[in-house]
Amino acid sequence: MVPLGFLAVFFLWPVAAIIQRGLGSSGLARVLGSSDTWAVVLFTVAQAAASTVVAVIAAMPVAFLLARCALPGIAVVRAAILVPFVLPTVVVGLAFRSLMPDGGVLSIVLANAFFNVAVVARTVAGLWSHLDRRAEDAARALGASPLRAFTSVTLPALRPAIGSAAAIVFLFCATSFGVVLLLGGARYRTLETEIYLRTVDLLDLSGAAALSLIQITAVVSVLVLAALARRRRETAMALRARTETTRRPRGGEWWVAGAAYAVVASLMVPIVALVVRSLSTSDGWGLEGYRALSGTGFRGSLQISGIDAAMNSLRAATDATLLALVLGVSASVVLVSLGRSRAHPGFVDTLDTALMLPLGVSAVTVGFGYLITLDALPGDLRTSAALVPLAQAIVVTPLVIRMILPVLRSVDPRLRQAAGSLGASPWRVWREVDIPLAGRSLLAAAAFGFVVALGEFGATSFLARPDSATLPVVIGRLISRPGELNNQMAYAACTMLMVVTVAVVLLVERLRVRSVGEF
Amino acid sequence: MRRLFTLTAVALSVAMTASCSLFGSDATDGKVVLVTHDSFEYDQAVFDKFKADTGITVEVRKSGDAGALTNQLVLTKASPLGDVAFGVDNTFASRALNEGVFAEYRSPEADKGPQRYAVDDTGRLTAVDFGDVCVNVDPAALAAANVPAPTSLEDLADPKYKDLLVVEDPATSSPGLAFLLATVSQYGQKDFQGYWARLKANGVKVVSGWEEAYTQEFSGSSGKGKRPLVVSYASSPSAELDDKGKPRTAALLDTCFKQVEYAGVLTGAKNTEGARKVLDLLLSADFQSKVPDKMYVYPTREGVQLPAAWAAAPPAENAATLPAPDIAANRERWIEQWRAAVRG
């Protein structure tokens, strides 16, 4: 109940308050009756669907590479694909604009997919690497082609992971804000940018509330559909340790691995462009941008130094990750226990869906909601530095749940029954069976959550106080000031963010190898 | 009985509120919360000295841009986020004033210059700084193309400058909006659309924000884009220095629109007395002399020494302005009309 309480106070209440504030007048009817609104809805759904398809297609070979191939450098690939996820949208927007000057819709779709390939690849690989190879091998022995074995044996087993990753990516793309605002300008508008413009520029709260309601309705329907898909397909599976399931690619598998490397290489293009920008000066190459990070920019553009901001980022992301892990794991355990007991499945699904909602609600709605509700709590949290990790945890918790839950649900009940009949208490069963089996996903979720919190920009920029500014906020600030040094610093800070991400993920990989004994 | 209880409670709370505003500085712990936008920067030494002089600690709370700030102040007026606010500008001032966000306070410092930029005569908002949004040029690139620098808005529509100008979308960018207002001010409500149609025919490029326009499209910045004319600020050239410390770019001072940023004491502030002192601080010579270096805008106080580099990028003498109520009443319509003219 703790996660639900937290969600209620720091999410549902602020959002409900801001929507209620908007519903007093005739806003809903006005907005619903406008054909302009429905054009925006259509564009939102279409670009999100296209981006999701692109992300899934690009991610499947990468997932294969991560899950099934024993090749050197896999850990680096696993870390590198997460880098796009932490980059501030304003910087990625500028990078895509310089790579595709007249990109329009295409650049929006590609940029959204760029951000999200890692979500699909890592979620799917997480399950894939535990799948028993023997079913597939049996199909091959019975004469199925490799493709046939994949589509009729492996793919169905992977469907829960693909489905839930695709649902999350769809939500991310449908609510992506910075990319659309930057690459779409005023021509291509989504519900999210419309809500932002109406709230922040026009103070048209009734219009924004109406659009928020449309967005929330759409998000809930996506989540319900995803939950239905999951319910039919999440079945107990025999999970295997990764060491048993990987090998060097054979025959046609090399093509798939090659495609995966090609995807990774294309993800690196905007990233390399950013690194090159950070190193180039008006007269050639130089490290001025990096050196300047210890200061506050050209004529003190920043309140704190780049290094301080990096420390703030690490601190806030650590707090947010711990909070999100506690919330996410306890919520997942509750959901799985409810699912195993005779609780009504509809109730479990509703709870599950409610916990996913933060992924689909506009950050600006939440931010403005905080302003008008949290003064009722003691200590006026609205002006507290603790708001940043709290808000980041709201963003990260659903991701943790989505990464832990499928694994916990796939734990073979017979293992638990065996433990129980040998006299283990329910708590001991969790500790000895479920958590070790989910341990790998837990670490992956922690790393993933950490880098998401590290790169979070929307809510953080709204809530961070000057002394608690994070690296992405500082990058946003530097890029909006004239002066060559500020620009170099912004790109250098981006590079630093990328390096920290890769380091964190590699560290987790290292830890994981040592804990393989769990299996 | 119950009624008596309510009456007593009301009387007590009124008395407490009154005592708060009468003896505010004694009742609070010497802290004043300054609510402001993302672009607010200050010199900590000035705030430290202020604390040593008055015992007041200034806590700065930033979020969003000028528009987001104004709307936050409106939304939280029943339980304000702080005691004093800075950063509501002349395009949003009327909204804040109509909603009763600010309390009356006329600072004694206001007579030393800021009063020239007053939005009305109620003394609820005091001008702290101003900046000019102007077309910036890259003289080297223009010389290479063998055209003289333009000097007026009218020049920009001249075929000589075809495909050379990049501007920001007024719907998504505040300098973009200011530049639109400059054209409304010059050509009037009837004709500004026609002017934009001519700019469109002359190949104006529209992008969504200042970052993209300035750091990617403009040839005079470190991004080395393709276009030598961009909508930016009069103070931008002072950040584009060559080896000798001279600006490589210049602002066209006859194309400017004046943006004024205001501060005011919030209605319902916990520490009204302290808030007034902080407002005085924002207008003091100490704070005002740091405004150019920290925020790239001009102080409103008269006789404040500007940094040396700023001598090469002077403020516009005749920047265009529009009355705040006109802007508030027409902003959305003008943007729609702009969109019709430029997006077609």
mmCIF file of C-alpha atoms in Angstrom, chain A residues 8-292:
data_model
loop_
_atom_site.group_PDB
_atom_site.id
_atom_site.type_symbol
_atom_site.label_atom_id
_atom_site.label_comp_id
_atom_site.label_asym_id
_atom_site.label_seq_id
_atom_site.Cartn_x
_atom_site.Cartn_y
_atom_site.Cartn_z
ATOM 1 C CA ALA A 8 -1.748 9.090 -4.652
ATOM 2 C CA VAL A 9 0.004 11.989 -2.899
ATOM 3 C CA PHE A 10 2.688 12.802 -5.438
ATOM 4 C CA PHE A 11 0.807 11.998 -8.599
ATOM 5 C CA LEU A 12 -2.952 11.414 -8.562
ATOM 6 C CA TRP A 13 -3.813 14.275 -6.243
ATOM 7 C CA PRO A 14 -1.825 16.986 -8.105
ATOM 8 C CA VAL A 15 -3.081 15.779 -11.477
ATOM 9 C CA ALA A 16 -6.695 15.570 -10.297
ATOM 10 C CA ALA A 17 -6.428 19.051 -8.788
ATOM 11 C CA ILE A 18 -5.135 20.663 -11.959
ATOM 12 C CA ILE A 19 -7.744 18.932 -14.102
ATOM 13 C CA GLN A 20 -10.518 19.858 -11.732
ATOM 14 C CA ARG A 21 -9.301 23.465 -11.835
ATOM 15 C CA GLY A 22 -9.780 23.391 -15.586
ATOM 16 C CA LEU A 23 -13.139 21.691 -15.776
ATOM 17 C CA GLY A 24 -15.245 24.440 -14.260
ATOM 18 C CA SER A 25 -15.985 26.207 -17.515
ATOM 19 C CA SER A 26 -17.058 25.050 -20.948
ATOM 20 C CA GLY A 27 -13.516 24.059 -21.890
ATOM 21 C CA LEU A 28 -14.232 20.390 -22.404
ATOM 22 C CA ALA A 29 -17.065 20.909 -24.884
ATOM 23 C CA ARG A 30 -15.124 23.624 -26.712
ATOM 24 C CA VAL A 31 -12.034 21.462 -27.115
ATOM 25 C CA LEU A 32 -13.864 18.239 -27.916
ATOM 26 C CA GLY A 33 -15.917 20.034 -30.551
ATOM 27 C CA SER A 34 -12.922 21.445 -32.388
ATOM 28 C CA SER A 35 -11.674 19.572 -35.433
ATOM 29 C CA ASP A 36 -8.234 20.994 -34.695
ATOM 30 C CA THR A 37 -8.140 18.908 -31.504
ATOM 31 C CA TRP A 38 -8.786 15.701 -33.372
ATOM 32 C CA ALA A 39 -6.107 16.505 -35.943
ATOM 33 C CA VAL A 40 -3.689 16.859 -33.036
ATOM 34 C CA VAL A 41 -4.885 13.545 -31.543
ATOM 35 C CA LEU A 42 -4.466 11.820 -34.882
ATOM 36 C CA PHE A 43 -0.957 13.162 -35.358
ATOM 37 C CA THR A 44 -0.013 12.195 -31.804
ATOM 38 C CA VAL A 45 -1.152 8.600 -32.267
ATOM 39 C CA ALA A 46 0.280 8.274 -35.784
ATOM 40 C CA GLN A 47 3.752 9.555 -34.950
ATOM 41 C CA ALA A 48 3.876 7.485 -31.761
ATOM 42 C CA ALA A 49 2.812 4.326 -33.606
ATOM 43 C CA ALA A 50 5.361 4.914 -36.366
ATOM 44 C CA SER A 51 8.122 5.600 -33.844
ATOM 45 C CA THR A 52 7.219 2.463 -31.890
ATOM 46 C CA VAL A 53 7.307 0.303 -35.010
ATOM 47 C CA VAL A 54 10.693 1.721 -36.001
ATOM 48 C CA ALA A 55 12.050 1.211 -32.475
ATOM 49 C CA VAL A 56 10.820 -2.404 -32.251
ATOM 50 C CA ILE A 57 12.148 -3.345 -35.696
ATOM 51 C CA ALA A 58 15.520 -1.792 -34.936
ATOM 52 C CA ALA A 59 15.679 -3.301 -31.469
ATOM 53 C CA MET A 60 14.916 -6.963 -32.235
ATOM 54 C CA PRO A 61 18.313 -7.805 -33.797
ATOM 55 C CA VAL A 62 19.996 -5.931 -30.949
ATOM 56 C CA ALA A 63 18.007 -7.970 -28.425
ATOM 57 C CA PHE A 64 19.106 -11.137 -30.225
ATOM 58 C CA LEU A 65 22.715 -9.998 -30.058
ATOM 59 C CA LEU A 66 22.472 -9.228 -26.335
ATOM 60 C CA ALA A 67 20.561 -12.350 -25.423
ATOM 61 C CA ARG A 68 21.905 -15.134 -27.604
ATOM 62 C CA CYS A 69 25.369 -14.260 -28.832
ATOM 63 C CA ALA A 70 28.608 -14.954 -27.036
ATOM 64 C CA LEU A 71 30.766 -12.316 -28.699
ATOM 65 C CA PRO A 72 33.314 -9.943 -27.235
ATOM 66 C CA GLY A 73 32.126 -6.408 -26.507
ATOM 67 C CA ILE A 74 28.500 -7.291 -25.762
ATOM 68 C CA ALA A 75 28.671 -5.433 -22.440
ATOM 69 C CA VAL A 76 29.753 -2.304 -24.277
ATOM 70 C CA VAL A 77 26.846 -2.599 -26.715
ATOM 71 C CA ARG A 78 24.456 -3.084 -23.809
ATOM 72 C CA ALA A 79 25.801 0.080 -22.194
ATOM 73 C CA ALA A 80 26.092 2.130 -25.372
ATOM 74 C CA ILE A 81 22.483 1.715 -26.477
ATOM 75 C CA LEU A 82 21.351 3.259 -23.192
ATOM 76 C CA VAL A 83 23.187 6.491 -23.943
ATOM 77 C CA PRO A 84 20.452 7.985 -26.151
ATOM 78 C CA PHE A 85 18.003 7.534 -23.305
ATOM 79 C CA VAL A 86 19.792 9.962 -20.985
ATOM 80 C CA LEU A 87 20.515 12.752 -23.437
ATOM 81 C CA PRO A 88 18.524 15.946 -22.892
ATOM 82 C CA THR A 89 15.892 16.318 -25.601
ATOM 83 C CA VAL A 90 16.970 19.813 -26.561
ATOM 84 C CA VAL A 91 20.436 18.537 -27.450
ATOM 85 C CA VAL A 92 19.192 15.501 -29.360
ATOM 86 C CA GLY A 93 16.750 17.781 -31.162
ATOM 87 C CA LEU A 94 19.608 20.047 -32.236
ATOM 88 C CA ALA A 95 21.707 17.030 -33.271
ATOM 89 C CA PHE A 96 18.916 15.642 -35.455
ATOM 90 C CA ARG A 97 18.224 19.067 -36.899
ATOM 91 C CA SER A 98 21.851 19.379 -37.976
ATOM 92 C CA LEU A 99 21.868 15.840 -39.415
ATOM 93 C CA MET A 100 18.516 16.217 -41.226
ATOM 94 C CA PRO A 101 17.926 19.927 -41.900
ATOM 95 C CA ASP A 102 14.490 19.440 -43.493
ATOM 96 C CA GLY A 103 13.429 16.336 -41.623
ATOM 97 C CA GLY A 104 9.851 17.199 -40.602
ATOM 98 C CA VAL A 105 7.812 14.194 -39.490
ATOM 99 C CA LEU A 106 10.593 11.777 -40.414
ATOM 100 C CA SER A 107 13.041 13.434 -38.047
ATOM 101 C CA ILE A 108 10.460 13.352 -35.223
ATOM 102 C CA VAL A 109 9.858 9.622 -35.773
ATOM 103 C CA LEU A 110 13.564 8.804 -36.008
ATOM 104 C CA ALA A 111 14.447 10.901 -32.958
ATOM 105 C CA ASN A 112 11.704 9.251 -30.890
ATOM 106 C CA ALA A 113 12.863 5.810 -32.019
ATOM 107 C CA PHE A 114 16.482 6.789 -31.293
ATOM 108 C CA PHE A 115 15.571 7.464 -27.663
ATOM 109 C CA ASN A 116 13.704 4.194 -27.237
ATOM 110 C CA VAL A 117 15.604 1.405 -29.009
ATOM 111 C CA ALA A 118 17.246 0.583 -25.682
ATOM 112 C CA VAL A 119 13.886 0.123 -23.931
ATOM 113 C CA VAL A 120 12.811 -2.596 -26.362
ATOM 114 C CA ALA A 121 16.226 -4.186 -26.806
ATOM 115 C CA ARG A 122 16.979 -4.489 -23.106
ATOM 116 C CA THR A 123 13.476 -5.556 -22.029
ATOM 117 C CA VAL A 124 13.239 -8.229 -24.711
ATOM 118 C CA ALA A 125 16.837 -9.377 -24.194
ATOM 119 C CA GLY A 126 16.145 -9.637 -20.476
ATOM 120 C CA LEU A 127 13.577 -12.376 -21.103
ATOM 121 C CA TRP A 128 15.228 -13.850 -24.189
ATOM 122 C CA SER A 129 18.492 -14.574 -22.409
ATOM 123 C CA HIS A 130 16.627 -16.731 -19.884
ATOM 124 C CA LEU A 131 14.606 -18.702 -22.426
ATOM 125 C CA ASP A 132 15.468 -22.373 -22.673
ATOM 126 C CA ARG A 133 17.144 -23.037 -25.995
ATOM 127 C CA ARG A 134 15.987 -26.640 -26.102
ATOM 128 C CA ALA A 135 12.463 -25.926 -27.387
ATOM 129 C CA GLU A 136 13.944 -24.058 -30.326
ATOM 130 C CA ASP A 137 16.525 -26.781 -30.917
ATOM 131 C CA ALA A 138 13.775 -29.392 -30.826
ATOM 132 C CA ALA A 139 11.850 -27.485 -33.499
ATOM 133 C CA ARG A 140 14.983 -27.335 -35.647
ATOM 134 C CA ALA A 141 15.584 -31.075 -35.128
ATOM 135 C CA LEU A 142 12.019 -31.688 -36.305
ATOM 136 C CA GLY A 143 12.859 -29.920 -39.551
ATOM 137 C CA ALA A 144 11.711 -26.316 -38.983
ATOM 138 C CA SER A 145 13.714 -23.626 -40.733
ATOM 139 C CA PRO A 146 15.504 -21.159 -38.410
ATOM 140 C CA LEU A 147 12.892 -18.529 -39.296
ATOM 141 C CA ARG A 148 10.044 -20.943 -38.622
ATOM 142 C CA ALA A 149 11.586 -21.987 -35.308
ATOM 143 C CA PHE A 150 11.864 -18.323 -34.372
ATOM 144 C CA THR A 151 8.318 -17.360 -35.345
ATOM 145 C CA SER A 152 6.593 -20.393 -33.904
ATOM 146 C CA VAL A 153 8.660 -21.074 -30.781
ATOM 147 C CA THR A 154 10.752 -18.109 -29.700
ATOM 148 C CA LEU A 155 8.563 -15.193 -30.749
ATOM 149 C CA PRO A 156 5.466 -16.376 -28.830
ATOM 150 C CA ALA A 157 7.599 -16.792 -25.742
ATOM 151 C CA LEU A 158 8.999 -13.288 -26.172
ATOM 152 C CA ARG A 159 5.634 -11.677 -26.779
ATOM 153 C CA PRO A 160 4.990 -10.494 -23.227
ATOM 154 C CA ALA A 161 8.307 -8.637 -23.190
ATOM 155 C CA ILE A 162 7.818 -7.194 -26.686
ATOM 156 C CA GLY A 163 4.251 -6.204 -25.883
ATOM 157 C CA SER A 164 5.066 -4.441 -22.671
ATOM 158 C CA ALA A 165 8.157 -2.740 -24.125
ATOM 159 C CA ALA A 166 6.154 -1.585 -27.145
ATOM 160 C CA ALA A 167 3.403 -0.229 -24.895
ATOM 161 C CA ILE A 168 5.928 1.748 -22.873
ATOM 162 C CA VAL A 169 7.668 3.061 -25.984
ATOM 163 C CA PHE A 170 4.315 4.043 -27.460
ATOM 164 C CA LEU A 171 3.532 5.997 -24.303
ATOM 165 C CA PHE A 172 6.958 7.655 -24.314
ATOM 166 C CA CYS A 173 6.548 8.656 -27.956
ATOM 167 C CA ALA A 174 2.958 9.799 -27.523
ATOM 168 C CA THR A 175 3.996 12.064 -24.661
ATOM 169 C CA SER A 176 7.438 13.066 -25.910
ATOM 170 C CA PHE A 177 7.638 16.772 -25.572
ATOM 171 C CA GLY A 178 11.029 18.290 -26.325
ATOM 172 C CA VAL A 179 11.569 16.410 -29.561
ATOM 173 C CA VAL A 180 8.222 17.419 -31.029
ATOM 174 C CA LEU A 181 8.506 21.010 -29.899
ATOM 175 C CA LEU A 182 11.999 21.355 -31.348
ATOM 176 C CA LEU A 183 11.686 19.367 -34.554
ATOM 177 C CA GLY A 184 8.014 20.035 -35.244
ATOM 178 C CA GLY A 185 7.894 23.741 -34.420
ATOM 179 C CA ALA A 186 4.346 25.012 -34.594
ATOM 180 C CA ARG A 187 3.517 22.867 -37.626
ATOM 181 C CA TYR A 188 3.470 19.432 -36.026
ATOM 182 C CA ARG A 189 1.698 19.462 -32.713
ATOM 183 C CA THR A 190 0.953 16.631 -30.313
ATOM 184 C CA LEU A 191 -1.370 16.529 -27.306
ATOM 185 C CA GLU A 192 1.661 16.956 -25.062
ATOM 186 C CA THR A 193 2.966 20.128 -26.730
ATOM 187 C CA GLU A 194 -0.586 21.488 -26.971
ATOM 188 C CA ILE A 195 -1.110 20.924 -23.230
ATOM 189 C CA TYR A 196 2.209 22.623 -22.554
ATOM 190 C CA LEU A 197 1.468 25.649 -24.726
ATOM 191 C CA ARG A 198 -2.019 26.070 -23.332
ATOM 192 C CA THR A 199 -0.888 25.772 -19.722
ATOM 193 C CA VAL A 200 2.346 27.684 -19.838
ATOM 194 C CA ASP A 201 1.751 30.324 -22.493
ATOM 195 C CA LEU A 202 -1.986 30.839 -22.607
ATOM 196 C CA LEU A 203 -3.095 29.898 -19.073
ATOM 197 C CA ASP A 204 -5.988 28.203 -20.857
ATOM 198 C CA LEU A 205 -6.393 25.709 -18.031
ATOM 199 C CA SER A 206 -9.796 24.485 -19.153
ATOM 200 C CA GLY A 207 -8.475 23.719 -22.624
ATOM 201 C CA ALA A 208 -5.376 22.067 -21.189
ATOM 202 C CA ALA A 209 -7.491 20.028 -18.759
ATOM 203 C CA ALA A 210 -9.705 18.825 -21.590
ATOM 204 C CA LEU A 211 -6.664 17.772 -23.596
ATOM 205 C CA SER A 212 -5.174 16.112 -20.492
ATOM 206 C CA LEU A 213 -8.383 14.114 -20.110
ATOM 207 C CA ILE A 214 -8.170 12.980 -23.735
ATOM 208 C CA GLN A 215 -4.548 12.022 -23.190
ATOM 209 C CA ILE A 216 -5.265 10.147 -19.975
ATOM 210 C CA THR A 217 -8.173 8.289 -21.585
ATOM 211 C CA ALA A 218 -5.932 7.265 -24.465
ATOM 212 C CA VAL A 219 -3.138 6.227 -22.122
ATOM 213 C CA VAL A 220 -5.500 4.144 -19.998
ATOM 214 C CA SER A 221 -6.824 2.387 -23.100
ATOM 215 C CA VAL A 222 -3.310 1.577 -24.277
ATOM 216 C CA LEU A 223 -2.442 0.277 -20.830
ATOM 217 C CA VAL A 224 -5.609 -1.816 -20.620
ATOM 218 C CA LEU A 225 -4.928 -3.311 -24.043
ATOM 219 C CA ALA A 226 -1.358 -4.043 -23.019
ATOM 220 C CA ALA A 227 -2.554 -5.608 -19.770
ATOM 221 C CA LEU A 228 -5.021 -7.819 -21.654
ATOM 222 C CA ALA A 229 -2.260 -8.894 -24.018
ATOM 223 C CA ARG A 230 0.012 -9.644 -21.086
ATOM 224 C CA ARG A 231 -2.594 -11.584 -19.143
ATOM 225 C CA ARG A 232 -3.133 -14.007 -21.963
ATOM 226 C CA ARG A 233 0.533 -14.535 -22.554
ATOM 227 C CA GLU A 234 2.454 -14.306 -19.351
ATOM 228 C CA THR A 235 2.936 -17.939 -18.514
ATOM 229 C CA ALA A 236 5.370 -19.807 -16.367
ATOM 230 C CA MET A 237 8.508 -20.632 -18.269
ATOM 231 C CA ALA A 238 11.615 -22.546 -17.447
ATOM 232 C CA LEU A 239 14.200 -19.833 -17.018
ATOM 233 C CA ARG A 240 17.837 -20.585 -17.636
ATOM 234 C CA ALA A 241 21.048 -18.819 -16.749
ATOM 235 C CA ARG A 242 22.461 -16.731 -19.557
ATOM 236 C CA THR A 243 25.676 -18.742 -19.712
ATOM 237 C CA GLU A 244 23.631 -21.728 -20.843
ATOM 238 C CA THR A 245 21.795 -19.892 -23.580
ATOM 239 C CA THR A 246 24.514 -17.950 -25.403
ATOM 240 C CA ARG A 247 26.946 -19.158 -28.019
ATOM 241 C CA ARG A 248 28.767 -17.839 -31.049
ATOM 242 C CA PRO A 249 26.338 -17.076 -33.873
ATOM 243 C CA ARG A 250 26.075 -19.714 -36.612
ATOM 244 C CA GLY A 251 25.191 -19.439 -40.281
ATOM 245 C CA GLY A 252 22.305 -17.027 -40.854
ATOM 246 C CA GLU A 253 22.569 -15.775 -37.310
ATOM 247 C CA TRP A 254 25.596 -13.767 -38.387
ATOM 248 C CA TRP A 255 23.300 -11.672 -40.587
ATOM 249 C CA VAL A 256 21.094 -10.880 -37.606
ATOM 250 C CA ALA A 257 24.120 -10.016 -35.483
ATOM 251 C CA GLY A 258 25.399 -7.847 -38.322
ATOM 252 C CA ALA A 259 22.063 -6.027 -38.488
ATOM 253 C CA ALA A 260 22.314 -5.454 -34.746
ATOM 254 C CA TYR A 261 25.755 -3.877 -35.110
ATOM 255 C CA ALA A 262 24.407 -1.709 -37.932
ATOM 256 C CA VAL A 263 21.597 -0.463 -35.668
ATOM 257 C CA VAL A 264 24.072 0.267 -32.884
ATOM 258 C CA ALA A 265 26.321 2.101 -35.347
ATOM 259 C CA SER A 266 23.458 4.286 -36.546
ATOM 260 C CA LEU A 267 22.531 5.080 -32.944
ATOM 261 C CA MET A 268 26.086 6.287 -32.516
ATOM 262 C CA VAL A 269 25.873 8.806 -35.376
ATOM 263 C CA PRO A 270 24.124 11.606 -33.449
ATOM 264 C CA ILE A 271 26.217 10.742 -30.393
ATOM 265 C CA VAL A 272 29.482 11.060 -32.286
ATOM 266 C CA ALA A 273 28.218 14.328 -33.745
ATOM 267 C CA LEU A 274 27.749 15.640 -30.190
ATOM 268 C CA VAL A 275 31.220 14.532 -29.117
ATOM 269 C CA VAL A 276 32.731 16.176 -32.198
ATOM 270 C CA ARG A 277 30.851 19.388 -31.392
ATOM 271 C CA SER A 278 32.239 19.308 -27.839
ATOM 272 C CA LEU A 279 35.793 19.130 -29.158
ATOM 273 C CA SER A 280 35.631 21.689 -31.942
ATOM 274 C CA THR A 281 36.486 25.338 -31.399
ATOM 275 C CA SER A 282 36.540 28.327 -33.716
ATOM 276 C CA ASP A 283 40.134 27.482 -34.595
ATOM 277 C CA GLY A 284 40.317 23.716 -34.777
ATOM 278 C CA TRP A 285 40.128 21.235 -31.932
ATOM 279 C CA GLY A 286 40.356 21.823 -28.219
ATOM 280 C CA LEU A 287 39.329 20.821 -24.738
ATOM 281 C CA GLU A 288 38.122 24.285 -23.639
ATOM 282 C CA GLY A 289 34.582 23.030 -23.117
ATOM 283 C CA TYR A 290 35.724 20.280 -20.766
ATOM 284 C CA ARG A 291 38.072 22.537 -18.840
ATOM 285 C CA ALA A 292 35.283 25.073 -18.439
#
